[in-house]
PDB file of C-alpha atoms and ligand atoms in Angstrom:
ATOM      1  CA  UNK N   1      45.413  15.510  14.037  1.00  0.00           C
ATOM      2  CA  UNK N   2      41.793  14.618  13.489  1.00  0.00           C
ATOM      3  CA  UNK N   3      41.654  10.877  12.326  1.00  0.00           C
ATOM      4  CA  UNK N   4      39.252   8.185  11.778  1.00  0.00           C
ATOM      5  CA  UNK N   5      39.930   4.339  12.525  1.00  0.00           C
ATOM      6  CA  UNK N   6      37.402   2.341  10.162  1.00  0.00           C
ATOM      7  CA  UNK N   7      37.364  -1.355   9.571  1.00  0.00           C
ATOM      8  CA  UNK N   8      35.739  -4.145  10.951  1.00  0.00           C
ATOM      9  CA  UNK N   9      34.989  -5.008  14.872  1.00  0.00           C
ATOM     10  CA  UNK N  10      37.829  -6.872  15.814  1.00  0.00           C
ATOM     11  CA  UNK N  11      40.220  -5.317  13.832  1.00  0.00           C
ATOM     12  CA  UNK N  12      42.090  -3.684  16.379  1.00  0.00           C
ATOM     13  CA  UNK N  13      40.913  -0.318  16.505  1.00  0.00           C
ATOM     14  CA  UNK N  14      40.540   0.080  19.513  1.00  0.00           C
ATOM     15  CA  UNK N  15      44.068  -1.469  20.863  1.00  0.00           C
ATOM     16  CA  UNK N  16      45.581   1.212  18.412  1.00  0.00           C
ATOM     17  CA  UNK N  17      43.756   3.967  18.709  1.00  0.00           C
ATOM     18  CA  UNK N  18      44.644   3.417  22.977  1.00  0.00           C
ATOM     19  CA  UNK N  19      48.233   3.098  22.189  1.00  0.00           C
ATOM     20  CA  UNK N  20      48.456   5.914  19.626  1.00  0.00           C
ATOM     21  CA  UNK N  21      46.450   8.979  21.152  1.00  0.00           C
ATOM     22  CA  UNK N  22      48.968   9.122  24.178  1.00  0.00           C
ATOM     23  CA  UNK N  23      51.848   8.830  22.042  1.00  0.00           C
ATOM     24  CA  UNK N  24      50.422  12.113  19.503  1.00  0.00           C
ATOM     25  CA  UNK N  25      49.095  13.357  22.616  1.00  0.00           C
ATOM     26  CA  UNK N  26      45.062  13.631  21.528  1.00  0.00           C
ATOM     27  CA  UNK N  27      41.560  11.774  22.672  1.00  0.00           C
ATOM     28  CA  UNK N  28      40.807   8.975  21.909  1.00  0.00           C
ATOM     29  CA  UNK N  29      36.957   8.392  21.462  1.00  0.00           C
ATOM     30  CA  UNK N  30      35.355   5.097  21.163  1.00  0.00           C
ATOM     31  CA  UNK N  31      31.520   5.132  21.045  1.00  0.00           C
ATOM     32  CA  UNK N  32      31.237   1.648  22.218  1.00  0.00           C
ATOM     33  CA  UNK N  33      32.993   2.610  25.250  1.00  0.00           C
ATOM     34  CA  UNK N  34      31.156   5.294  25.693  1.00  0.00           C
ATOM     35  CA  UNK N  35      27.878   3.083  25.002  1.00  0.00           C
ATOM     36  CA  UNK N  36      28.917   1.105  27.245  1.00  0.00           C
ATOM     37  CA  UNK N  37      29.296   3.614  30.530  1.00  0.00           C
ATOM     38  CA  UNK N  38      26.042   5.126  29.630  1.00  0.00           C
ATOM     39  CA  UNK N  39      24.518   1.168  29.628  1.00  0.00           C
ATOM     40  CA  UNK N  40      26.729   0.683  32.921  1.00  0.00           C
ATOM     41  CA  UNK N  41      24.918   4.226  34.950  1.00  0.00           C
ATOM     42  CA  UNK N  42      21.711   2.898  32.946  1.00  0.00           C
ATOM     43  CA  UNK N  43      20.834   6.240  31.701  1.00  0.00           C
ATOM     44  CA  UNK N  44      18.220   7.073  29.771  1.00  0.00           C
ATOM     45  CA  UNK N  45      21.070   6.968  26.482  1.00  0.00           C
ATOM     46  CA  UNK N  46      21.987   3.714  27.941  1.00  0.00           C
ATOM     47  CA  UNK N  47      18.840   1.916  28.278  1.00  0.00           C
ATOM     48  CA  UNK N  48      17.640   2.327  24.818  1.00  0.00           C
ATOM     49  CA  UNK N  49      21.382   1.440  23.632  1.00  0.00           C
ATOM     50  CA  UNK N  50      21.368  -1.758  25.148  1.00  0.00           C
ATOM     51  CA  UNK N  51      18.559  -3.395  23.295  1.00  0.00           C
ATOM     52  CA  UNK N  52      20.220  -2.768  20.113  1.00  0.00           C
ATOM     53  CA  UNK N  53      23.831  -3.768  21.270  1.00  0.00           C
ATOM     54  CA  UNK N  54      22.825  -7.081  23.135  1.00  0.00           C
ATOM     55  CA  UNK N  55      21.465  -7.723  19.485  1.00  0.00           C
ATOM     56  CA  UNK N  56      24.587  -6.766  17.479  1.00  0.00           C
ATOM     57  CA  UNK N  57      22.860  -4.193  15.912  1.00  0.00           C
ATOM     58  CA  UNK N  58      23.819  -0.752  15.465  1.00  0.00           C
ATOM     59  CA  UNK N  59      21.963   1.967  18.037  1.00  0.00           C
ATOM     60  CA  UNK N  60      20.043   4.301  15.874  1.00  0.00           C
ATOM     61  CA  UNK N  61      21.962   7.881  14.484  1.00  0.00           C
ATOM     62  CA  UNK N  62      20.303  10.339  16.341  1.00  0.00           C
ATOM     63  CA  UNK N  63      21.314   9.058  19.590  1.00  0.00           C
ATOM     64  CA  UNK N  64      24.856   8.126  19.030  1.00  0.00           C
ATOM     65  CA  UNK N  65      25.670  11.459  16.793  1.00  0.00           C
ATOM     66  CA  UNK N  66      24.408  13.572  19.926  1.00  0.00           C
ATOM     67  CA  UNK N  67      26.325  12.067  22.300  1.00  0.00           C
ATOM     68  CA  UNK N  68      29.341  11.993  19.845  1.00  0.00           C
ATOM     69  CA  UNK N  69      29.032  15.957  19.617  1.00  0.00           C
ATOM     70  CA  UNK N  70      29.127  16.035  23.267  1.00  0.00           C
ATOM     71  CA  UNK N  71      32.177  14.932  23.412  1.00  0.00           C
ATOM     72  CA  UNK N  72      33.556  16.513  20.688  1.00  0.00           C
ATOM     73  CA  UNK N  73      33.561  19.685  22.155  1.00  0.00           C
ATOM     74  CA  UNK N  74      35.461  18.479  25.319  1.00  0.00           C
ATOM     75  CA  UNK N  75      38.502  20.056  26.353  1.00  0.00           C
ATOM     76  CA  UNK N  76      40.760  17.261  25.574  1.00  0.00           C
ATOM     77  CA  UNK N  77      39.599  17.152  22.171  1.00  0.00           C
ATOM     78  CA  UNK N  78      41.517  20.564  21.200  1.00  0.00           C
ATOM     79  CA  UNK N  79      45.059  18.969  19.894  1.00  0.00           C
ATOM     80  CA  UNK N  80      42.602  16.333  18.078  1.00  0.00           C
ATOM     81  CA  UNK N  81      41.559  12.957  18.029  1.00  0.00           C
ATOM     82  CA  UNK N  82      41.163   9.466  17.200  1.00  0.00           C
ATOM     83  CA  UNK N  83      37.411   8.293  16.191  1.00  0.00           C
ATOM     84  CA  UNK N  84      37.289   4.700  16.948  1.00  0.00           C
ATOM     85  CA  UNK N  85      33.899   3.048  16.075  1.00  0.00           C
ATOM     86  CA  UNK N  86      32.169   6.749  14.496  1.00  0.00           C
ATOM     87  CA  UNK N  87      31.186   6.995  11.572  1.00  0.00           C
ATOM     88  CA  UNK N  88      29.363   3.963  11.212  1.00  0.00           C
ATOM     89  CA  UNK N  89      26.897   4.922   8.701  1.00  0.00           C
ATOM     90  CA  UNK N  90      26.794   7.384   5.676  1.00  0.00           C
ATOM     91  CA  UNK N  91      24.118   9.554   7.787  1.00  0.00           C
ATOM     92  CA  UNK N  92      26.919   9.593  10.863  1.00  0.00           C
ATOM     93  CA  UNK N  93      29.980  10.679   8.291  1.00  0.00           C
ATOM     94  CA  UNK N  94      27.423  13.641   7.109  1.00  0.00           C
ATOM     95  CA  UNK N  95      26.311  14.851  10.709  1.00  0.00           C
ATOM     96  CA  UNK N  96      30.254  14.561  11.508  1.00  0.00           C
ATOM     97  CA  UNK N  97      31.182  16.899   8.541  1.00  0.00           C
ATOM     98  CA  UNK N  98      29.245  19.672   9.584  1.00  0.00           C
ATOM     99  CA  UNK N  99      31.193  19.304  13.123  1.00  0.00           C
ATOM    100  CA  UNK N 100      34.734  19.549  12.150  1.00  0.00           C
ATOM    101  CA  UNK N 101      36.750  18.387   9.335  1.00  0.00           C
ATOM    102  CA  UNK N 102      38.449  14.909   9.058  1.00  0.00           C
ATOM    103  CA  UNK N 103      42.418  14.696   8.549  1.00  0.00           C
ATOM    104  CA  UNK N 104      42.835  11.636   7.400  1.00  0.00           C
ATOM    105  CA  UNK N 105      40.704   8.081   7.436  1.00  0.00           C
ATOM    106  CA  UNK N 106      42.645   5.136   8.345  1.00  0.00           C
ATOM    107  CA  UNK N 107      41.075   1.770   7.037  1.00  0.00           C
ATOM    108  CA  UNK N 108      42.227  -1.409   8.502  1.00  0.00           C
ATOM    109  CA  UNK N 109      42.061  -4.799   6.838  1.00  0.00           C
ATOM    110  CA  UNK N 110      41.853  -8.700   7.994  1.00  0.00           C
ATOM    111  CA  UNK N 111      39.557 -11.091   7.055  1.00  0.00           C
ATOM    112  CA  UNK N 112      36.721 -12.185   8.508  1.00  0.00           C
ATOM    113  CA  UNK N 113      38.082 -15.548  10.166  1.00  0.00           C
ATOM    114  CA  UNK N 114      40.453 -13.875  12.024  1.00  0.00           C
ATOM    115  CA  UNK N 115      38.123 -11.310  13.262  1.00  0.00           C
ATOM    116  CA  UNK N 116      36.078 -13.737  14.695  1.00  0.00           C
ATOM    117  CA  UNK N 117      38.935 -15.690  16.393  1.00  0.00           C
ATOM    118  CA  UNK N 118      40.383 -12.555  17.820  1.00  0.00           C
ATOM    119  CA  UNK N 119      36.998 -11.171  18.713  1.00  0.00           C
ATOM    120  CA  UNK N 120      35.785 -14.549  20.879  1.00  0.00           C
ATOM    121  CA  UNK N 121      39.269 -13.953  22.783  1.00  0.00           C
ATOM    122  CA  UNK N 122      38.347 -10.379  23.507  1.00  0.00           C
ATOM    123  CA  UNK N 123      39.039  -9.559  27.058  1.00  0.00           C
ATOM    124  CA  UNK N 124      38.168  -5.795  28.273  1.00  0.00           C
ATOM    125  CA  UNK N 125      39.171  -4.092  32.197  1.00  0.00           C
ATOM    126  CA  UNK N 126      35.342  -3.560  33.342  1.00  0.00           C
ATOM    127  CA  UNK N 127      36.878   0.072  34.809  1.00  0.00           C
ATOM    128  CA  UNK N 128      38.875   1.562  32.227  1.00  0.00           C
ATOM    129  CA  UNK N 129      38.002  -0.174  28.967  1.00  0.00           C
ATOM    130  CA  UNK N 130      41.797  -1.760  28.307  1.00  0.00           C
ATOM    131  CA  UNK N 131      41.395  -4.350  25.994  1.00  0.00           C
ATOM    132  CA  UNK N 132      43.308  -7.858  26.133  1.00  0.00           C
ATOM    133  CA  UNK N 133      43.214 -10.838  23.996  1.00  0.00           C
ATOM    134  CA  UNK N 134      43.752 -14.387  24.357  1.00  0.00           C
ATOM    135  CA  UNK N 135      44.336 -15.451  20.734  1.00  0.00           C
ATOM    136  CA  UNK N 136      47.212 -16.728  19.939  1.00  0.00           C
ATOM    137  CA  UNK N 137      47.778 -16.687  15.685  1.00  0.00           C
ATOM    138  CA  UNK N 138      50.321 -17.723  13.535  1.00  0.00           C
ATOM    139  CA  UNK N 139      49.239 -18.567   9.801  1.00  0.00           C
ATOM    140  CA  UNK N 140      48.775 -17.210   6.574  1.00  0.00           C
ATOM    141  CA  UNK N 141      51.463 -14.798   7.607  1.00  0.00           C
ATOM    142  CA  UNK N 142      49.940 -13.248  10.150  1.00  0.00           C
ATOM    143  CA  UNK N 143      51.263 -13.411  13.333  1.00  0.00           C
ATOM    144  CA  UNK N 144      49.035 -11.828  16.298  1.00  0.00           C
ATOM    145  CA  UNK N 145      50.496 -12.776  19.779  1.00  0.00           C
ATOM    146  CA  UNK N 146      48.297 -13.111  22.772  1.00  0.00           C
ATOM    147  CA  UNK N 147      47.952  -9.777  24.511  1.00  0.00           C
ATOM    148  CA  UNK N 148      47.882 -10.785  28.449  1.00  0.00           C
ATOM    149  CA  UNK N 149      47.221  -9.138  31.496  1.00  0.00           C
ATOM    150  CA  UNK N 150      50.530  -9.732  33.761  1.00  0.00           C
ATOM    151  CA  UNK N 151      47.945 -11.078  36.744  1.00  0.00           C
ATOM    152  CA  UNK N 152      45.403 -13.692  35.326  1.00  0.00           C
ATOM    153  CA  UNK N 153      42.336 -11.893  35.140  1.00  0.00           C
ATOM    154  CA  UNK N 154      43.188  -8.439  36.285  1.00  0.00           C
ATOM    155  CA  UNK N 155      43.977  -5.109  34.414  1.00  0.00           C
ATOM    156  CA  UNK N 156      47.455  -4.301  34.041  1.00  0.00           C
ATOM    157  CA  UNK N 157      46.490  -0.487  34.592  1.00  0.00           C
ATOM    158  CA  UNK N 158      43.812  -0.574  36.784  1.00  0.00           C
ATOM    159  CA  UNK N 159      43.525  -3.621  38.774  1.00  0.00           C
ATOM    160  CA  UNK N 160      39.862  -3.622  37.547  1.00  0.00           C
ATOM    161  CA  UNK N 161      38.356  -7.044  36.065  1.00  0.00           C
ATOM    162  CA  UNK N 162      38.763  -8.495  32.864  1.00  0.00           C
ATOM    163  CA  UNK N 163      35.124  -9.754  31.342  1.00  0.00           C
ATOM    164  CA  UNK N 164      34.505 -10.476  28.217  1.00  0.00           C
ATOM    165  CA  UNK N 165      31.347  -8.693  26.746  1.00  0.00           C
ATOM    166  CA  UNK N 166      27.822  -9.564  26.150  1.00  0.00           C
ATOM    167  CA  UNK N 167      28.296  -8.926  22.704  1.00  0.00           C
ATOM    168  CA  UNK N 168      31.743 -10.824  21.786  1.00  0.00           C
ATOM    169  CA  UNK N 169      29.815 -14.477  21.894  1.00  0.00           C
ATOM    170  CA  UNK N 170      29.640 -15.756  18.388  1.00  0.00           C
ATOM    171  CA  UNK N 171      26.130 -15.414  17.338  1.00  0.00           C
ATOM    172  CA  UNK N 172      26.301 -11.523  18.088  1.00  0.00           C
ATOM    173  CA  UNK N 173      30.060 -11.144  16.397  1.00  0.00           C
ATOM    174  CA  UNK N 174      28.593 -13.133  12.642  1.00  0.00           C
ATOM    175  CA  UNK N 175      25.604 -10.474  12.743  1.00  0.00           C
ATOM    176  CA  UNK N 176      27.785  -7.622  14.029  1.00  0.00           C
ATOM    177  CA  UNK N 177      30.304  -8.661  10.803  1.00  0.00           C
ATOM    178  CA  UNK N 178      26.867  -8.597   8.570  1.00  0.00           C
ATOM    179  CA  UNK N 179      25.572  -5.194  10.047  1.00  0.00           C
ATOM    180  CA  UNK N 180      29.668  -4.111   8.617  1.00  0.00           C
ATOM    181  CA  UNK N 181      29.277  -4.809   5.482  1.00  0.00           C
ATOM    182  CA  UNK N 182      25.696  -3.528   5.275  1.00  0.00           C
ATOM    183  CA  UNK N 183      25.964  -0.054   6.962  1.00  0.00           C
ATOM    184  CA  UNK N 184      29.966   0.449   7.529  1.00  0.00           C
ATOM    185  CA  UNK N 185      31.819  -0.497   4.617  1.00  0.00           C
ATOM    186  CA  UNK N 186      30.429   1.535   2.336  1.00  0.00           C
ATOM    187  CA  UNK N 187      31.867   4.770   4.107  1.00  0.00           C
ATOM    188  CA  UNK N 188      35.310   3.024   2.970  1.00  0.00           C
ATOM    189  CA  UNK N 189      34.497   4.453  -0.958  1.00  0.00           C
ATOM    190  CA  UNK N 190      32.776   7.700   0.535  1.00  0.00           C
ATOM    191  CA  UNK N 191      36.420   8.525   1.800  1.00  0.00           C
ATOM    192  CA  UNK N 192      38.470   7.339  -0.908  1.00  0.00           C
ATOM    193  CA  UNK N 193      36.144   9.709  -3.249  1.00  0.00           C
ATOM    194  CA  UNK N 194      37.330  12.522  -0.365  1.00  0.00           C
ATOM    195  CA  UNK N 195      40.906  11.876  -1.074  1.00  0.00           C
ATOM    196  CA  UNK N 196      41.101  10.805   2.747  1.00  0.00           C
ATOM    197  CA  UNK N 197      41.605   7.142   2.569  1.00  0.00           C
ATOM    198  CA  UNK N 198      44.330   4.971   3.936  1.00  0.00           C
ATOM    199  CA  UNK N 199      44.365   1.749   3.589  1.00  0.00           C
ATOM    200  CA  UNK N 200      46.826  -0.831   6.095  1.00  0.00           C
ATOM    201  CA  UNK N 201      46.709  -4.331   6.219  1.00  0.00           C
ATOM    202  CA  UNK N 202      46.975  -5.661   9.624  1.00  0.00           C
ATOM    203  CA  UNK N 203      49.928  -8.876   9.773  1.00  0.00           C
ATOM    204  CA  UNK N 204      50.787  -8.478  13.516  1.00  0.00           C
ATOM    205  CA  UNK N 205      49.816  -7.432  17.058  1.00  0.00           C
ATOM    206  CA  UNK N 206      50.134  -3.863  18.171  1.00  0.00           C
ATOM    207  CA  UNK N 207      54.053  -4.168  19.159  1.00  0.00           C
ATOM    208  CA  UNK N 208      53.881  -4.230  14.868  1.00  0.00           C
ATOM    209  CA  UNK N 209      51.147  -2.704  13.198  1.00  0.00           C
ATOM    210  CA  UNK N 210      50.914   0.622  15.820  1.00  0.00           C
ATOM    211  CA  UNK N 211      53.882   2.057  14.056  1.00  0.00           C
ATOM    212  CA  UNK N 212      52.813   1.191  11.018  1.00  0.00           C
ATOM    213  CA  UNK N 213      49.228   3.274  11.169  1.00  0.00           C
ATOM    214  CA  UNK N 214      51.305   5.811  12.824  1.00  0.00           C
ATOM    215  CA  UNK N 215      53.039   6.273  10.082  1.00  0.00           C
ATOM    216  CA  UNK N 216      49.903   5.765   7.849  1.00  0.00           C
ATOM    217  CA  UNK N 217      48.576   8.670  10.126  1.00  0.00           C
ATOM    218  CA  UNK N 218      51.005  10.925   9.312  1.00  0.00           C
ATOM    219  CA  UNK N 219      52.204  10.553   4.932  1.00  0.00           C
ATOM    220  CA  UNK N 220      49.447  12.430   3.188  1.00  0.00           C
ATOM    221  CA  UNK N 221      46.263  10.423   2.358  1.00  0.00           C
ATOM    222  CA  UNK N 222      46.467   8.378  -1.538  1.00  0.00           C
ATOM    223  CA  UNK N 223      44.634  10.833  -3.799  1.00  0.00           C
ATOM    224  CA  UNK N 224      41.966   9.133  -5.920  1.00  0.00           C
TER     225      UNK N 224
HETATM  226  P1  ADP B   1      33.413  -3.323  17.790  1.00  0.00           P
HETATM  227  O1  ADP B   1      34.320  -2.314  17.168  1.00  0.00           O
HETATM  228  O2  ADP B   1      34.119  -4.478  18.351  1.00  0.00           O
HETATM  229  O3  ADP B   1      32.256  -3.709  16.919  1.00  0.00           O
HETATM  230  P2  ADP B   1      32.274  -1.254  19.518  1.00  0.00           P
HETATM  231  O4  ADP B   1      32.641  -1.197  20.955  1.00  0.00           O
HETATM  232  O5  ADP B   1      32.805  -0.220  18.599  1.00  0.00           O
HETATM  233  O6  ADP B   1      32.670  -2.707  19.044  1.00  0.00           O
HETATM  234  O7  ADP B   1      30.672  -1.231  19.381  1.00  0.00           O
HETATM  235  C1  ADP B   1      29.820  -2.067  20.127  1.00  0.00           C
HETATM  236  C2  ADP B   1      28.365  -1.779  19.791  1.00  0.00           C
HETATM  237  O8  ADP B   1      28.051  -0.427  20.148  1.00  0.00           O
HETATM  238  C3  ADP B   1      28.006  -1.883  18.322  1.00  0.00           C
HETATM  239  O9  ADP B   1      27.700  -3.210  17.939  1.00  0.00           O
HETATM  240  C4  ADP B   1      26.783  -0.949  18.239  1.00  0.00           C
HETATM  241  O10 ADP B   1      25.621  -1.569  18.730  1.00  0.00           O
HETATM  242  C5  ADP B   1      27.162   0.156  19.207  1.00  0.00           C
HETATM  243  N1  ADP B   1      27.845   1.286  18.532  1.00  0.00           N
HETATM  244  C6  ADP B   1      29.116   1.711  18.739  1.00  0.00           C
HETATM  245  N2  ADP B   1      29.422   2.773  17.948  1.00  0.00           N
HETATM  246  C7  ADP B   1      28.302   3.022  17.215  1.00  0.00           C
HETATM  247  C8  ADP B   1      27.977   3.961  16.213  1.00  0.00           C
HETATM  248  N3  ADP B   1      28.873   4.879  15.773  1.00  0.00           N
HETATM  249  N4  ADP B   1      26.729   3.903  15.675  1.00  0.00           N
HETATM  250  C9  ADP B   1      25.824   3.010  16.084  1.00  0.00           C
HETATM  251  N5  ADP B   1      26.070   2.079  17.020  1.00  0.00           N
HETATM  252  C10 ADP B   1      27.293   2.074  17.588  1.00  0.00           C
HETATM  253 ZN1   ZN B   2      41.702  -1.290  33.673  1.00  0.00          ZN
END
């Protein structure tokens, strides 16, 4: 299974895709994370990452598709995958084509208020990535619990620390939403022309919606 999570940041594609890939038993891949590492062991990658990140922009093509090929072609990436965060730009789904070919594209929806409630209470382990959130939401029937580490603070997996990143403030998350619709969204009718496209509405936490895009994962995509 070779599968794409697209929708907005905060959506939840990340909490998902972490839940899911053990459960089908493939990677997952997250190219903020992996930003982020090469940012933490300032490499060269990392340093020239940062500038555009700590802006909310997105880091140019080149260097994210090379790094994303990388790791691509790791072991673990055999039985399949889970892109969270890649393609982000019509240039990124073309390089990605001529790598390996796409299963299915799962496209999340919630709108925009909510992502930038549940993005300001975005908690993440500073050694393993695990992602925690402090929103608690209940209207407009959707109902997102607060996902809490059992020790205030501290990853429930790790022990590592729980920070909340540079670029969840709010000025960065309103021009990270913009820098969506601009360069993102429009992969969401370069799919559907594919016949690849899934689309789920998100309504709950991941207790809810990760059967639900499990399921999504597996029916055949909507043909046009
Ligand atoms: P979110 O999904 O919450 O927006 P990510 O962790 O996916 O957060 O991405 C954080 C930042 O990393 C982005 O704002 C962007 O600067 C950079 N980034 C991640 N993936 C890509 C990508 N595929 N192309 C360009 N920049 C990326
Ligand atoms: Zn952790």
């Amino acid at each position: 299974m070779k599968a794409i999570f697209l929708g907005p940041p905060g959506v939840g594609k990340g909490t998902y895709a972490s839940r899911i890939s053990p459960q089908m038993g493939i990677a997952h891949i997250s190219t903020g994370d992996l930003l982020r590492e090469e940012v933490k062991k300032k490499t060269e990658l990392g340093l020239k990452a940062k500038e555009y990140m700590d802006r909310g922009e997105l880091v140019p093509d080149e260097l994210v598709i090379d790094m994303l090929e990388k790791r691509i072609r790791e072991k673990d990436c055999e039985n399949g995958f889970i892109l969270d965060g890649f393609p982000r730009t019509i240039p990124q789904a073309e390089a990605l084509e001529k790598i390996v070919k796409i299963d299915v594209v799962i496209n999340l929806l919630l709108k925009d208020e909510f992502l930038i409630e549940k993005i300001s209470a975005r908690r993440q382990c500073r050694k393993c990535g695990e992602i925690y959130n402090l929103a608690d939401i209940d209207r407009e029937g959707i109902k997102m619990p607060p996902i809490l580490p059992k020790v205030p603070g501290k990853c429930d997996k790790c022990g590592g620390e729980l920070y909340q990143r540079d670029d969840d403030k709010e000025e960065t998350v309103r021009e990270r939403l913009e820098v969506y619709k601009k360069q993102t969204a429009p992969l969401i009718e370069y799919y559907r022309k594919k016949g690849l496209l899934k689309e789920v509405r998100v309504t709950g936490g991941p207790e809810k919606m990760v059967p639900i895009v499990m399921e999504a994962m597996r029916s055949p995509p909507q043909t046009k």
